[in-house]
Amino acid sequence: MQFGVLRENKTEPPFSSPLDQLSIAGTYSCAGCSLPLYSSTTKYDSGTGWPSFYAPLDNAIATSIDHSLFMVRTEVHCRRCGGHLGHVFDDGPPPTGKRYCMNGVALAFTAA
Ligand SMILES: [Zn+2]
């Protein structure tokens, strides 16, 4: 599953990741190359079943347009290794209004 998400742009089933409900302080890094991607301070419960953040760390991610599934979505991938992480949507909370919807298997959590 981890390989499928990172390298083949697959999506894990919702509510399958233990990271979804995790709320302790720490850093979420790329499971492919260990680059720090998100801080727990920007994590929130979006109710979608995937770990969600309203902002990434500086220089952590890159985005591209994904036309699969007959939708136009903005794909989020790791800036360093290019691993697919998830998508970003415009229905997130303040202050950014963004929802970074991540696959838990693409992330590795390190407690602060
Ligand atoms: Zn990476």
CSV table of N, CA and C and ligand atoms in Angstrom, one decimal:
chain,number,residue,atom,x,y,z
A,1,MET,N,0.8,-1.2,0.0
A,1,MET,CA,0.0,0.0,0.0
A,1,MET,C,0.9,1.3,0.0
A,2,GLN,N,1.9,1.2,0.8
A,2,GLN,CA,2.8,2.4,0.9
A,2,GLN,C,3.4,2.7,-0.5
A,3,PHE,N,3.9,1.7,-1.1
A,3,PHE,CA,4.5,1.9,-2.4
A,3,PHE,C,3.5,2.4,-3.4
A,4,GLY,N,2.3,1.8,-3.4
A,4,GLY,CA,1.2,2.2,-4.3
A,4,GLY,C,0.8,3.6,-4.2
A,5,VAL,N,0.8,4.1,-3.0
A,5,VAL,CA,0.5,5.5,-2.8
A,5,VAL,C,1.6,6.4,-3.2
A,6,LEU,N,2.8,6.2,-2.8
A,6,LEU,CA,3.9,7.0,-3.1
A,6,LEU,C,4.3,7.1,-4.5
A,7,ARG,N,4.3,5.9,-5.1
A,7,ARG,CA,4.9,5.8,-6.5
A,7,ARG,C,3.8,5.6,-7.6
A,8,GLU,N,2.6,5.2,-7.2
A,8,GLU,CA,1.6,5.0,-8.2
A,8,GLU,C,0.3,5.9,-8.0
A,9,ASN,N,0.4,6.9,-7.2
A,9,ASN,CA,-0.6,7.8,-7.0
A,9,ASN,C,-1.9,7.2,-6.5
A,10,LYS,N,-1.9,6.1,-5.8
A,10,LYS,CA,-3.1,5.5,-5.2
A,10,LYS,C,-3.5,6.2,-4.0
A,11,THR,N,-4.7,5.9,-3.5
A,11,THR,CA,-5.2,6.5,-2.3
A,11,THR,C,-5.6,5.4,-1.4
A,12,GLU,N,-5.2,5.5,-0.1
A,12,GLU,CA,-5.6,4.5,0.9
A,12,GLU,C,-7.0,4.7,1.2
A,13,PRO,N,-7.7,3.6,1.8
A,13,PRO,CA,-9.1,3.7,2.2
A,13,PRO,C,-9.2,4.7,3.3
A,14,PRO,N,-10.3,5.5,3.4
A,14,PRO,CA,-10.5,6.4,4.5
A,14,PRO,C,-10.6,5.7,5.8
A,15,PHE,N,-10.2,6.4,6.9
A,15,PHE,CA,-10.3,5.8,8.2
A,15,PHE,C,-9.4,4.6,8.4
A,16,SER,N,-8.4,4.4,7.5
A,16,SER,CA,-7.5,3.3,7.6
A,16,SER,C,-6.2,3.6,8.3
A,17,SER,N,-5.9,4.9,8.4
A,17,SER,CA,-4.6,5.3,9.0
A,17,SER,C,-4.7,5.7,10.4
A,18,PRO,N,-3.9,5.1,11.3
A,18,PRO,CA,-3.9,5.5,12.7
A,18,PRO,C,-3.4,7.0,12.9
A,19,LEU,N,-2.8,7.5,11.9
A,19,LEU,CA,-2.4,8.9,12.0
A,19,LEU,C,-3.6,9.9,11.8
A,20,ASP,N,-4.7,9.4,11.3
A,20,ASP,CA,-5.9,10.3,11.1
A,20,ASP,C,-6.3,10.9,12.4
A,21,GLN,N,-6.4,10.1,13.5
A,21,GLN,CA,-6.9,10.5,14.7
A,21,GLN,C,-5.8,10.9,15.7
A,22,LEU,N,-4.6,10.9,15.3
A,22,LEU,CA,-3.5,11.2,16.1
A,22,LEU,C,-3.4,12.7,16.4
A,23,SER,N,-3.3,13.2,17.6
A,23,SER,CA,-3.4,14.6,17.9
A,23,SER,C,-2.2,15.1,18.8
A,24,ILE,N,-1.2,14.2,19.0
A,24,ILE,CA,-0.1,14.6,19.9
A,24,ILE,C,0.9,15.5,19.0
A,25,ALA,N,1.7,16.2,19.7
A,25,ALA,CA,2.7,17.1,19.1
A,25,ALA,C,3.8,16.4,18.4
A,26,GLY,N,4.2,16.8,17.2
A,26,GLY,CA,5.2,16.1,16.5
A,26,GLY,C,5.3,16.6,15.1
A,27,THR,N,6.1,15.9,14.3
A,27,THR,CA,6.3,16.2,12.9
A,27,THR,C,6.0,15.0,12.0
A,28,TYR,N,5.3,15.3,10.9
A,28,TYR,CA,5.0,14.3,9.9
A,28,TYR,C,5.9,14.4,8.8
A,29,SER,N,6.6,13.3,8.5
A,29,SER,CA,7.7,13.4,7.4
A,29,SER,C,7.3,12.4,6.3
A,30,CYS,N,8.0,12.6,5.2
A,30,CYS,CA,7.7,11.8,4.0
A,30,CYS,C,8.2,10.3,4.3
A,31,ALA,N,7.3,9.4,4.1
A,31,ALA,CA,7.6,8.0,4.3
A,31,ALA,C,8.7,7.5,3.3
A,32,GLY,N,8.8,8.2,2.2
A,32,GLY,CA,9.8,7.8,1.2
A,32,GLY,C,11.2,8.2,1.4
A,33,CYS,N,11.3,9.5,1.9
A,33,CYS,CA,12.7,10.0,2.0
A,33,CYS,C,12.9,10.8,3.4
A,34,SER,N,11.9,10.8,4.3
A,34,SER,CA,12.1,11.4,5.6
A,34,SER,C,12.1,12.9,5.7
A,35,LEU,N,11.8,13.5,4.6
A,35,LEU,CA,11.8,15.0,4.6
A,35,LEU,C,10.6,15.4,5.5
A,36,PRO,N,10.8,16.3,6.4
A,36,PRO,CA,9.7,16.8,7.3
A,36,PRO,C,8.7,17.6,6.4
A,37,LEU,N,7.4,17.2,6.5
A,37,LEU,CA,6.4,17.8,5.6
A,37,LEU,C,5.4,18.7,6.3
A,38,TYR,N,4.9,18.2,7.5
A,38,TYR,CA,3.8,18.9,8.2
A,38,TYR,C,4.1,18.9,9.7
A,39,SER,N,3.7,20.0,10.4
A,39,SER,CA,3.8,20.0,11.8
A,39,SER,C,2.4,19.7,12.4
A,40,SER,N,2.4,19.0,13.6
A,40,SER,CA,1.1,18.7,14.2
A,40,SER,C,0.3,20.0,14.5
A,41,THR,N,1.0,21.1,14.6
A,41,THR,CA,0.3,22.4,14.9
A,41,THR,C,-0.7,22.8,13.8
A,42,THR,N,-0.5,22.3,12.6
A,42,THR,CA,-1.4,22.6,11.5
A,42,THR,C,-2.4,21.5,11.1
A,43,LYS,N,-2.3,20.4,11.9
A,43,LYS,CA,-3.2,19.2,11.7
A,43,LYS,C,-4.6,19.5,12.3
A,44,TYR,N,-5.6,19.1,11.6
A,44,TYR,CA,-7.0,19.2,12.2
A,44,TYR,C,-7.8,18.0,11.7
A,45,ASP,N,-8.9,17.8,12.4
A,45,ASP,CA,-9.8,16.7,12.0
A,45,ASP,C,-10.8,17.1,11.0
A,46,SER,N,-10.6,16.8,9.8
A,46,SER,CA,-11.5,17.2,8.7
A,46,SER,C,-12.7,16.3,8.6
A,47,GLY,N,-12.7,15.2,9.3
A,47,GLY,CA,-13.9,14.2,9.2
A,47,GLY,C,-13.9,13.4,8.0
A,48,THR,N,-12.9,13.5,7.1
A,48,THR,CA,-12.8,12.8,5.9
A,48,THR,C,-12.3,11.4,6.0
A,49,GLY,N,-11.5,11.1,7.1
A,49,GLY,CA,-10.9,9.8,7.3
A,49,GLY,C,-9.5,9.8,6.9
A,50,TRP,N,-9.0,10.9,6.4
A,50,TRP,CA,-7.5,11.0,6.0
A,50,TRP,C,-6.9,12.1,6.9
A,51,PRO,N,-5.6,11.9,7.3
A,51,PRO,CA,-4.9,13.0,8.0
A,51,PRO,C,-5.0,14.3,7.2
A,52,SER,N,-5.4,15.4,7.8
A,52,SER,CA,-5.6,16.6,7.1
A,52,SER,C,-4.8,17.8,7.9
A,53,PHE,N,-4.3,18.7,7.0
A,53,PHE,CA,-3.5,19.8,7.6
A,53,PHE,C,-4.0,21.0,6.8
A,54,TYR,N,-3.8,22.2,7.4
A,54,TYR,CA,-4.2,23.4,6.7
A,54,TYR,C,-2.9,24.1,6.1
A,55,ALA,N,-1.7,23.6,6.4
A,55,ALA,CA,-0.5,24.2,5.8
A,55,ALA,C,0.6,23.3,5.9
A,56,PRO,N,1.5,23.2,4.9
A,56,PRO,CA,2.7,22.4,5.0
A,56,PRO,C,3.8,23.2,5.6
A,57,LEU,N,4.9,22.5,5.9
A,57,LEU,CA,6.1,23.2,6.3
A,57,LEU,C,6.7,23.9,5.0
A,58,ASP,N,7.6,24.9,5.3
A,58,ASP,CA,8.3,25.6,4.2
A,58,ASP,C,9.1,24.6,3.3
A,59,ASN,N,9.0,24.8,2.0
A,59,ASN,CA,9.8,24.0,1.1
A,59,ASN,C,9.6,22.5,1.3
A,60,ALA,N,8.5,22.1,1.7
A,60,ALA,CA,8.3,20.6,1.9
A,60,ALA,C,7.6,19.9,0.8
A,61,ILE,N,6.7,20.6,0.1
A,61,ILE,CA,5.9,19.9,-0.9
A,61,ILE,C,5.9,20.7,-2.2
A,62,ALA,N,5.4,20.0,-3.2
A,62,ALA,CA,5.2,20.6,-4.5
A,62,ALA,C,3.8,20.1,-5.0
A,63,THR,N,3.2,20.8,-5.9
A,63,THR,CA,1.9,20.4,-6.4
A,63,THR,C,1.9,20.4,-7.9
A,64,SER,N,0.9,19.6,-8.4
A,64,SER,CA,0.7,19.5,-9.8
A,64,SER,C,-0.8,19.2,-10.1
A,65,ILE,N,-1.2,19.4,-11.3
A,65,ILE,CA,-2.6,19.3,-11.6
A,65,ILE,C,-2.9,17.8,-12.0
A,66,ASP,N,-3.9,17.2,-11.3
A,66,ASP,CA,-4.2,15.8,-11.5
A,66,ASP,C,-5.6,15.7,-12.2
A,67,HIS,N,-5.6,15.1,-13.4
A,67,HIS,CA,-6.8,15.1,-14.2
A,67,HIS,C,-7.5,13.7,-14.1
A,68,SER,N,-7.0,12.8,-13.1
A,68,SER,CA,-7.6,11.5,-13.1
A,68,SER,C,-8.9,11.5,-12.4
A,69,LEU,N,-9.7,10.4,-12.6
A,69,LEU,CA,-11.0,10.2,-12.0
A,69,LEU,C,-12.0,11.3,-12.5
A,70,PHE,N,-11.7,11.8,-13.7
A,70,PHE,CA,-12.6,12.8,-14.3
A,70,PHE,C,-12.8,14.0,-13.5
A,71,MET,N,-11.8,14.3,-12.7
A,71,MET,CA,-11.9,15.5,-11.9
A,71,MET,C,-10.6,16.3,-12.1
A,72,VAL,N,-10.6,17.5,-11.8
A,72,VAL,CA,-9.3,18.3,-11.8
A,72,VAL,C,-9.0,18.6,-10.3
A,73,ARG,N,-8.0,17.9,-9.8
A,73,ARG,CA,-7.5,18.1,-8.5
A,73,ARG,C,-6.1,18.6,-8.4
A,74,THR,N,-5.7,19.2,-7.3
A,74,THR,CA,-4.3,19.5,-7.2
A,74,THR,C,-3.6,18.5,-6.4
A,75,GLU,N,-2.7,17.8,-7.0
A,75,GLU,CA,-1.9,16.7,-6.4
A,75,GLU,C,-0.8,17.3,-5.5
A,76,VAL,N,-0.6,16.7,-4.4
A,76,VAL,CA,0.5,17.1,-3.5
A,76,VAL,C,1.6,16.0,-3.5
A,77,HIS,N,2.8,16.4,-3.8
A,77,HIS,CA,3.9,15.4,-3.7
A,77,HIS,C,5.1,16.0,-2.9
A,78,CYS,N,5.9,15.1,-2.5
A,78,CYS,CA,7.1,15.5,-1.7
A,78,CYS,C,8.1,16.2,-2.7
A,79,ARG,N,8.5,17.4,-2.2
A,79,ARG,CA,9.4,18.2,-3.0
A,79,ARG,C,10.7,17.5,-3.3
A,80,ARG,N,11.2,16.7,-2.4
A,80,ARG,CA,12.5,16.1,-2.5
A,80,ARG,C,12.5,14.8,-3.4
A,81,CYS,N,11.6,13.8,-3.0
A,81,CYS,CA,11.6,12.6,-3.7
A,81,CYS,C,10.5,12.4,-4.7
A,82,GLY,N,9.6,13.4,-4.7
A,82,GLY,CA,8.5,13.3,-5.7
A,82,GLY,C,7.4,12.3,-5.3
A,83,GLY,N,7.5,11.7,-4.2
A,83,GLY,CA,6.4,10.7,-3.8
A,83,GLY,C,5.1,11.4,-3.6
A,84,HIS,N,4.0,10.7,-4.1
A,84,HIS,CA,2.7,11.2,-4.0
A,84,HIS,C,2.2,11.1,-2.6
A,85,LEU,N,1.6,12.2,-2.1
A,85,LEU,CA,1.2,12.3,-0.7
A,85,LEU,C,-0.3,12.4,-0.6
A,86,GLY,N,-1.0,13.1,-1.5
A,86,GLY,CA,-2.4,13.3,-1.4
A,86,GLY,C,-2.8,14.4,-2.3
A,87,HIS,N,-3.9,15.2,-1.9
A,87,HIS,CA,-4.3,16.3,-2.7
A,87,HIS,C,-4.6,17.5,-1.8
A,88,VAL,N,-4.7,18.6,-2.4
A,88,VAL,CA,-5.1,19.8,-1.6
A,88,VAL,C,-6.3,20.4,-2.2
A,89,PHE,N,-7.3,20.8,-1.3
A,89,PHE,CA,-8.6,21.3,-1.6
A,89,PHE,C,-8.7,22.7,-1.0
A,90,ASP,N,-9.7,23.5,-1.5
A,90,ASP,CA,-9.9,24.8,-1.0
A,90,ASP,C,-11.0,24.9,0.0
A,91,ASP,N,-11.3,23.9,0.8
A,91,ASP,CA,-12.3,23.9,1.8
A,91,ASP,C,-11.8,23.7,3.2
A,92,GLY,N,-10.6,24.2,3.4
A,92,GLY,CA,-9.9,24.0,4.7
A,92,GLY,C,-10.3,25.2,5.7
A,93,PRO,N,-9.8,25.1,6.9
A,93,PRO,CA,-10.1,26.1,7.9
A,93,PRO,C,-9.2,27.3,7.8
A,94,PRO,N,-9.5,28.4,8.5
A,94,PRO,CA,-8.5,29.5,8.6
A,94,PRO,C,-7.2,29.0,9.3
A,95,PRO,N,-6.1,29.6,9.0
A,95,PRO,CA,-6.0,30.9,8.3
A,95,PRO,C,-5.7,30.7,6.8
A,96,THR,N,-5.5,29.5,6.3
A,96,THR,CA,-5.2,29.3,4.9
A,96,THR,C,-6.4,29.0,4.0
A,97,GLY,N,-7.4,28.4,4.6
A,97,GLY,CA,-8.5,27.9,3.8
A,97,GLY,C,-8.2,26.7,2.9
A,98,LYS,N,-7.1,26.1,3.2
A,98,LYS,CA,-6.6,25.0,2.4
A,98,LYS,C,-6.8,23.7,3.3
A,99,ARG,N,-7.1,22.6,2.6
A,99,ARG,CA,-7.2,21.3,3.2
A,99,ARG,C,-6.2,20.4,2.5
A,100,TYR,N,-5.1,20.1,3.1
A,100,TYR,CA,-4.1,19.1,2.6
A,100,TYR,C,-4.5,17.8,3.1
A,101,CYS,N,-5.1,17.0,2.2
A,101,CYS,CA,-5.7,15.7,2.5
A,101,CYS,C,-4.6,14.6,2.2
A,102,MET,N,-4.0,14.0,3.2
A,102,MET,CA,-2.9,13.2,3.0
A,102,MET,C,-3.2,11.7,3.2
A,103,ASN,N,-2.4,10.9,2.5
A,103,ASN,CA,-2.5,9.5,2.8
A,103,ASN,C,-1.5,9.2,4.0
A,104,GLY,N,-2.1,8.6,5.0
A,104,GLY,CA,-1.3,8.3,6.2
A,104,GLY,C,-0.1,7.4,5.9
A,105,VAL,N,-0.3,6.5,5.0
A,105,VAL,CA,0.9,5.5,4.7
A,105,VAL,C,2.0,6.3,4.0
A,106,ALA,N,1.7,7.5,3.5
A,106,ALA,CA,2.8,8.2,2.9
A,106,ALA,C,3.6,9.1,3.9
A,107,LEU,N,3.1,9.1,5.2
A,107,LEU,CA,3.7,9.9,6.2
A,107,LEU,C,4.3,9.0,7.3
A,108,ALA,N,5.4,9.5,7.9
A,108,ALA,CA,6.0,8.9,9.1
A,108,ALA,C,5.9,10.0,10.2
A,109,PHE,N,5.4,9.6,11.4
A,109,PHE,CA,5.2,10.5,12.5
A,109,PHE,C,6.3,10.4,13.5
A,110,THR,N,6.9,11.6,13.9
A,110,THR,CA,7.9,11.6,14.9
A,110,THR,C,7.4,12.5,16.0
A,111,ALA,N,7.2,12.0,17.2
A,111,ALA,CA,6.7,12.8,18.3
A,111,ALA,C,7.7,13.8,18.7
A,112,ALA,N,7.2,15.0,19.1
A,112,ALA,CA,8.1,16.1,19.5
A,112,ALA,C,8.8,15.8,20.9
B,1,ZN,ZN,10.0,12.3,0.0
